[in-house]
mmCIF file of C-alpha atoms in Angstrom:
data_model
loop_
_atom_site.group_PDB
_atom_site.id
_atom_site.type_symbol
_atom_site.label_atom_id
_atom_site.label_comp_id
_atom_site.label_asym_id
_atom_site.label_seq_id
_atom_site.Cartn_x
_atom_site.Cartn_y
_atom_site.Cartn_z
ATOM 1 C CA UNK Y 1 24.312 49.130 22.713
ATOM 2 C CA UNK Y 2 25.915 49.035 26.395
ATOM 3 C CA UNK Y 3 24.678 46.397 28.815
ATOM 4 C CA UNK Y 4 23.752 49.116 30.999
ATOM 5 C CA UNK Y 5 21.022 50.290 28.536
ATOM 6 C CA UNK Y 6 19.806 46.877 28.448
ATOM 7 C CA UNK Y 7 19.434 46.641 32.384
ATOM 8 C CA UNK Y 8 17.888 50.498 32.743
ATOM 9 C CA UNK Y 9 14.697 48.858 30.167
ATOM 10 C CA UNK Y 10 14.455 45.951 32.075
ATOM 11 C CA UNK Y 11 14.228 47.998 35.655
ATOM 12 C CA UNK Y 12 11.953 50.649 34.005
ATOM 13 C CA UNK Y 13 9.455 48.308 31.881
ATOM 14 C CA UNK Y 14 9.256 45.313 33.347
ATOM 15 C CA UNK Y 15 10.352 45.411 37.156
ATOM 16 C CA UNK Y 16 7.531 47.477 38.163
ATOM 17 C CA UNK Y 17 5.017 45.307 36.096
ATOM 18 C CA UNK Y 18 5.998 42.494 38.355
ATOM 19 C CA UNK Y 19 6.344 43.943 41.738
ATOM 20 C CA UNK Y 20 2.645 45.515 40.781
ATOM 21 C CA UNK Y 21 1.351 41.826 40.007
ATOM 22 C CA UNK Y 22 2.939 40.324 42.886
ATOM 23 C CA UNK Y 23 1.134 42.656 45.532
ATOM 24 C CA UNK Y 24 -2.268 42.850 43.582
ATOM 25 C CA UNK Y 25 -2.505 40.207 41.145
ATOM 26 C CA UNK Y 26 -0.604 37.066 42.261
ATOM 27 C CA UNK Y 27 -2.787 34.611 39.918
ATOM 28 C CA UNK Y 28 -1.412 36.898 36.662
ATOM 29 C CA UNK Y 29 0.154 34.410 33.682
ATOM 30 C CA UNK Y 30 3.505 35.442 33.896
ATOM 31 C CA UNK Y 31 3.704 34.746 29.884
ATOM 32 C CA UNK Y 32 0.564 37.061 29.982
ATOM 33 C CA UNK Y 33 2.141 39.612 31.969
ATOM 34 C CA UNK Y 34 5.408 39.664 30.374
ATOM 35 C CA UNK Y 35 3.708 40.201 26.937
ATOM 36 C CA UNK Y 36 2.072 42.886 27.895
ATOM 37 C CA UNK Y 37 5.507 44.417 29.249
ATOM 38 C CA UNK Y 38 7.535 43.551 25.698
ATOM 39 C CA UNK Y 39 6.492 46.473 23.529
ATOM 40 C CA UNK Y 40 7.535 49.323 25.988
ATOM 41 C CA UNK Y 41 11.004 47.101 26.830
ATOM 42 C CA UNK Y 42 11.720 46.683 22.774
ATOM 43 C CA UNK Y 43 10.882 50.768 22.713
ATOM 44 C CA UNK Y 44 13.098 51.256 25.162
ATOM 45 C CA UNK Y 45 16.100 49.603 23.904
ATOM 46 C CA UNK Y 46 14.997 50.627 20.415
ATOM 47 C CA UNK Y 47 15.268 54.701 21.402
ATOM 48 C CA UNK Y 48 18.308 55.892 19.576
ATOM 49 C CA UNK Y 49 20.666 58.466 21.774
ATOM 50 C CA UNK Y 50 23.694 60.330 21.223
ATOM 51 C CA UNK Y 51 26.161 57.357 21.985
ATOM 52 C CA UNK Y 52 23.645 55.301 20.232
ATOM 53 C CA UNK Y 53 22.430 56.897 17.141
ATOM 54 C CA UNK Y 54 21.444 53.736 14.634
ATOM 55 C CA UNK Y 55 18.630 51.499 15.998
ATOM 56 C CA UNK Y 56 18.370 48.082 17.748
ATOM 57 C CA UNK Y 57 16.155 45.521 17.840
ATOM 58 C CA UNK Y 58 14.720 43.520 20.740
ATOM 59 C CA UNK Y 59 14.247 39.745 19.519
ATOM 60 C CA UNK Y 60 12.335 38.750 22.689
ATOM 61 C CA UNK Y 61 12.902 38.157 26.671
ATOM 62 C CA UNK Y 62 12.828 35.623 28.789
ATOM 63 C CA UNK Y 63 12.029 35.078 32.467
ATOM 64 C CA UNK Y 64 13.081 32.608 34.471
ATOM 65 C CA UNK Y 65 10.660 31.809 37.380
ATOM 66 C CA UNK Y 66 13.240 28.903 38.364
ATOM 67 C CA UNK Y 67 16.221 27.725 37.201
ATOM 68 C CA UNK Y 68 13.839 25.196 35.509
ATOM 69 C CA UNK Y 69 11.220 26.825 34.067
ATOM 70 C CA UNK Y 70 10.786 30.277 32.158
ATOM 71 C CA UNK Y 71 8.681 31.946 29.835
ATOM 72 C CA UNK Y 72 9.737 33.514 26.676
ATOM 73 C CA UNK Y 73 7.932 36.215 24.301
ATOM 74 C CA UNK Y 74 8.981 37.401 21.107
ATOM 75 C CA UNK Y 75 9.033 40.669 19.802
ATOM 76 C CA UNK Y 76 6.745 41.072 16.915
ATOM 77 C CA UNK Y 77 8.460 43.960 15.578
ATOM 78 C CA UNK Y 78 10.778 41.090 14.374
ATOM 79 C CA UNK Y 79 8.458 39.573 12.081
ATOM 80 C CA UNK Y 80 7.448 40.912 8.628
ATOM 81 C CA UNK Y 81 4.198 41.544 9.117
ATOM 82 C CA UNK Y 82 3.647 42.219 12.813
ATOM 83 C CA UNK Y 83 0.759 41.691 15.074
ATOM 84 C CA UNK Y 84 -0.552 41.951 18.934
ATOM 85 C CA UNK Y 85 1.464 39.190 21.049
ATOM 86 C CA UNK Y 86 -0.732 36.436 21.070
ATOM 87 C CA UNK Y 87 1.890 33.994 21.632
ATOM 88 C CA UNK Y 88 4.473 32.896 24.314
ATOM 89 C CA UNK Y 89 7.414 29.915 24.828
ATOM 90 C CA UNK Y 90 7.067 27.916 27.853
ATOM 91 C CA UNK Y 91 10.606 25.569 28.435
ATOM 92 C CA UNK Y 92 10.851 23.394 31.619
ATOM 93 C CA UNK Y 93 13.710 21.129 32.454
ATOM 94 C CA UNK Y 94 12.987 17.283 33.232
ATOM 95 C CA UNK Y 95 15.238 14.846 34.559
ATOM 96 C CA UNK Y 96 15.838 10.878 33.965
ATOM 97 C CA UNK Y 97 18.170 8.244 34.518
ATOM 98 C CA UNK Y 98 19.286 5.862 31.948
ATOM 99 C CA UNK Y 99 22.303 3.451 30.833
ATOM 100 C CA UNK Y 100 23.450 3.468 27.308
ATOM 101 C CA UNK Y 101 26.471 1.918 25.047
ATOM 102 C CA UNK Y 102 27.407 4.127 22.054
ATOM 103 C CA UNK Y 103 28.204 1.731 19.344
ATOM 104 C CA UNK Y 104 27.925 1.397 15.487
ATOM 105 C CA UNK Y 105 27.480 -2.034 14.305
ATOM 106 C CA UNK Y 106 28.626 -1.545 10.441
ATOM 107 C CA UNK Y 107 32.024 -0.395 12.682
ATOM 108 C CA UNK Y 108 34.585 -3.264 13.850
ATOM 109 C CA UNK Y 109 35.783 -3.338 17.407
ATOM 110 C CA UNK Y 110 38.240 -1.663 17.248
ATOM 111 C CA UNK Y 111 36.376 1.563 15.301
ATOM 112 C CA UNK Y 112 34.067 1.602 17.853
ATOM 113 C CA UNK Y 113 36.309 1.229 20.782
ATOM 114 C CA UNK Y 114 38.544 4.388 18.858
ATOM 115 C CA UNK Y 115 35.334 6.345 18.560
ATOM 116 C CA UNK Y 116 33.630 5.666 21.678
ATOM 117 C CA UNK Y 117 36.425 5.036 23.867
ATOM 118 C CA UNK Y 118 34.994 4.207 27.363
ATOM 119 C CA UNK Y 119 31.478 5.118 26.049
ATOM 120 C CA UNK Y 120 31.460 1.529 24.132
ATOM 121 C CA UNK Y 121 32.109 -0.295 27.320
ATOM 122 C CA UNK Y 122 30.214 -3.556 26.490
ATOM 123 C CA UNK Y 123 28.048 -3.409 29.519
ATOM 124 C CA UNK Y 124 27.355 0.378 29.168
ATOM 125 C CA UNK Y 125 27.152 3.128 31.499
ATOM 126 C CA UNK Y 126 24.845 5.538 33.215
ATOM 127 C CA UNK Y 127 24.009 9.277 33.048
ATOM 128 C CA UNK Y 128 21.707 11.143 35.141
ATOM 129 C CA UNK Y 129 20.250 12.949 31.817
ATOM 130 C CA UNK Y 130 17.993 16.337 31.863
ATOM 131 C CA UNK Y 131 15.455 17.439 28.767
ATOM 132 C CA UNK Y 132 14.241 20.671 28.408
ATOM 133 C CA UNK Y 133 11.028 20.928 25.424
ATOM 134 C CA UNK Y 134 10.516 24.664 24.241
ATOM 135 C CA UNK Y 135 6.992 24.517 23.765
ATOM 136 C CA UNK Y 136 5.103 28.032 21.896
ATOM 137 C CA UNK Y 137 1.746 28.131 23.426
ATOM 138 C CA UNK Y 138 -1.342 30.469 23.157
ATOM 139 C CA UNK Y 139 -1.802 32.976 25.665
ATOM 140 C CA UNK Y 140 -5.714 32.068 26.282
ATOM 141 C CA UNK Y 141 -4.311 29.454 29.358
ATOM 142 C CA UNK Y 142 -5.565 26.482 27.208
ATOM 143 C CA UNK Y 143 -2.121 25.065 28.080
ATOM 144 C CA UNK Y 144 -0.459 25.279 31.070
ATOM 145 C CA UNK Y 145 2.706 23.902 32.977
ATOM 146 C CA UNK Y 146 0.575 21.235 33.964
ATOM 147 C CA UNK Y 147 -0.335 20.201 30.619
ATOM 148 C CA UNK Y 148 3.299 20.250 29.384
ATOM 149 C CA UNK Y 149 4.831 18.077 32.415
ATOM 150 C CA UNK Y 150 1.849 15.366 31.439
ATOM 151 C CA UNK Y 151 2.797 15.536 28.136
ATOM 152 C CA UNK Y 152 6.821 14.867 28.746
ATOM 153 C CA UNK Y 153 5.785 12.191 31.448
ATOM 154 C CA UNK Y 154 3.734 10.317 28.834
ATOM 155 C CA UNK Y 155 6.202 10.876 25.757
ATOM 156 C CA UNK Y 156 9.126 10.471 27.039
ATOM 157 C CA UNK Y 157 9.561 9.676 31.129
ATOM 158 C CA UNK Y 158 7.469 6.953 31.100
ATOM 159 C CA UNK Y 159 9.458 4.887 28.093
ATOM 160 C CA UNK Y 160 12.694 6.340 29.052
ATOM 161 C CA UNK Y 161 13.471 6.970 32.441
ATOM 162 C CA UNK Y 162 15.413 4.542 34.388
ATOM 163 C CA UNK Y 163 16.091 1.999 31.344
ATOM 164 C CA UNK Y 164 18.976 0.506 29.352
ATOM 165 C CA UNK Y 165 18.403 2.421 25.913
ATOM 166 C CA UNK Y 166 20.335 -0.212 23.810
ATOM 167 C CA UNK Y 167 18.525 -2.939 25.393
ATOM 168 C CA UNK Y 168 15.385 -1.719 26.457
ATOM 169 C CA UNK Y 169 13.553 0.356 23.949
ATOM 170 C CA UNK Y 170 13.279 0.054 20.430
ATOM 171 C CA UNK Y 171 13.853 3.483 19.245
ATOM 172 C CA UNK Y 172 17.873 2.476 20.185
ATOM 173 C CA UNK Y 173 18.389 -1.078 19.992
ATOM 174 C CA UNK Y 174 20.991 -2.068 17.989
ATOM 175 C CA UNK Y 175 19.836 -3.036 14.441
ATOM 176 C CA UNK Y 176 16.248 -1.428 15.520
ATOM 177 C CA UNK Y 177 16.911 1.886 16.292
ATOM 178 C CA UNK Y 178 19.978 4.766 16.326
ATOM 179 C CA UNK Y 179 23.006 4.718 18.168
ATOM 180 C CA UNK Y 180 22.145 6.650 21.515
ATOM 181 C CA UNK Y 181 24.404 9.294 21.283
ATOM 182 C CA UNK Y 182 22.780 12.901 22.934
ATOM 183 C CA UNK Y 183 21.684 14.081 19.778
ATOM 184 C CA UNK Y 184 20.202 11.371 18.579
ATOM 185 C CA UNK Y 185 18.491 11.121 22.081
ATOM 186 C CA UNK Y 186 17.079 14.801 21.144
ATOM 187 C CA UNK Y 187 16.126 13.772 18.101
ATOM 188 C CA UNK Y 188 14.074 10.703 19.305
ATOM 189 C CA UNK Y 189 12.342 12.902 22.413
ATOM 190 C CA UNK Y 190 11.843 15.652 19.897
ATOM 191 C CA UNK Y 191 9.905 13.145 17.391
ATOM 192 C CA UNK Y 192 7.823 11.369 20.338
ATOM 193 C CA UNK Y 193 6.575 14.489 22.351
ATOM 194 C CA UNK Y 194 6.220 16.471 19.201
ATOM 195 C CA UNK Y 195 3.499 13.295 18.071
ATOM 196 C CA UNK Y 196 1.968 13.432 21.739
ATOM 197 C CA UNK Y 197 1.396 17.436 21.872
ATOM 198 C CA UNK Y 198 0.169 17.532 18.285
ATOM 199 C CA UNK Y 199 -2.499 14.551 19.095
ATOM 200 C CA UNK Y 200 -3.868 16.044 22.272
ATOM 201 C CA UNK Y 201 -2.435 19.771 21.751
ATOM 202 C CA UNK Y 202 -3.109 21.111 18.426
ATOM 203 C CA UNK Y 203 -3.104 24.444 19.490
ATOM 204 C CA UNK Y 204 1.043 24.287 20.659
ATOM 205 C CA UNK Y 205 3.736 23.981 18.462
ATOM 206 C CA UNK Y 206 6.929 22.019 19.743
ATOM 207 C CA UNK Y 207 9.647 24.623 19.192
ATOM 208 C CA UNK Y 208 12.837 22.511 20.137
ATOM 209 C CA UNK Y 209 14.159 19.613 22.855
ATOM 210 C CA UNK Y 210 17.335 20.359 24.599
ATOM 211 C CA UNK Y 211 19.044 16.923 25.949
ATOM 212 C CA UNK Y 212 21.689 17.172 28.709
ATOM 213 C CA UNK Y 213 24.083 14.564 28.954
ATOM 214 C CA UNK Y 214 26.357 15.998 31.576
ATOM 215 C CA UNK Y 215 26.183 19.504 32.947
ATOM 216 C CA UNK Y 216 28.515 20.191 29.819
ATOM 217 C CA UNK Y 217 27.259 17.894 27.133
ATOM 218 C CA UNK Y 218 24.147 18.372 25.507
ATOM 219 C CA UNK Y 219 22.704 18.155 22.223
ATOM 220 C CA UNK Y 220 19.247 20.676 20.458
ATOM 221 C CA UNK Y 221 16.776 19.193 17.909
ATOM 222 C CA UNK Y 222 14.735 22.376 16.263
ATOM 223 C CA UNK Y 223 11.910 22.318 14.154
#
């Protein structure tokens, strides 16, 4: 499959499906409205030609509405038994500030300091961290955006943000907790907003958390 056939579904499916909403139907869901457009972009893609003769599946698309925040739906077609969409994946990207000091106390000194390098700096150091939660949510509008940013802000941003992680919270504290390395940090987020959405959420599943250390560090918990 050429890129270009990729691009021609997208223009001929789904473009004109949004310009549409935009002029008539501001208010649409965009997960609603991009479900509806799936099917005819996966048939699309999926139409054999005579450079193309074996078939191809479309896993899913997704739109971003910011660099932030997008909306993902899958294409049934790739599940055994497949059924009308019902379901999208809403991920927005959170930011927080925090000081940590990567170190392993069953490690001497000198292990640490090999390991860790400047990252075991005894007073620790600072990152301007981002999260990103990939949430699958029903398309009824029982959860929103607004309903996921609450969720993060109780989980995670309230406990987290603007803290020493070694020193003050428990889930990293040395002898207490893990060693705050990014993917342990995932791990941790993933645990705590995956308890919050499942006590006041039911109806969304947690998919994965996405922790950004630097623009080219970052670590992914999945379910």
């Amino acid at each position: 499959i050429d890129i270009k056939d990729i691009d021609r579904a997208i223009r001929t499916a789904l473009q004109p499906a949004i310009a549409h909403a935009c002029e008539h139907a501001p208010h649409t869901d965009p997960a609603v409205l991009l479900a509806g457009c799936t099917p005819a972009i996966a048939d699309a893609i999926r139409s054999p030609s005579e450079l193309r003769p074996n078939r191809v599946e479309l896993a899913s698309v997704r739109w971003f509405l910011s660099p932030w925040y997008s909306v993902e739906v899958e294409n049934p077609a790739m599940h055994a038994a497949p059924s009308p969409i019902s379901r999208a994946i809403i991920r927005e990207r959170f930011d927080f500030a925090a000081s940590h000091r990567l170190n392993v106390p069953t490690l001497t000194p000198e292990q640490n300091r090999a390991a860790f390098g400047k990252c075991n700096n005894p007073s620790g150091h600072g990152h301007n961290y981002q999260f990103e939660p990939a949430v699958r949510v029903p398309l009824d509008g029982s959860f929103t955006l607004s309903d996921l940013e609450a969720a993060a802000a109780a989980a995670i941003l309230s406990r987290f943000d603007h803290t020493h992680l070694n020193l003050d919270t428990d889930e990293f504290a040395e002898g207490k907790g893990v060693n705050p390395s990014v993917e342990n940090i995932a791990a941790v987020f993933f645990r705590r907003l995956d308890e919050r959405l499942k006590t006041s959420h039911p109806e969304v599943e947690l998919v994965a958390l996405t922790v950004w250390e630097t623009d080219r560090t970052c670590a992914t918990f999945e379910r």
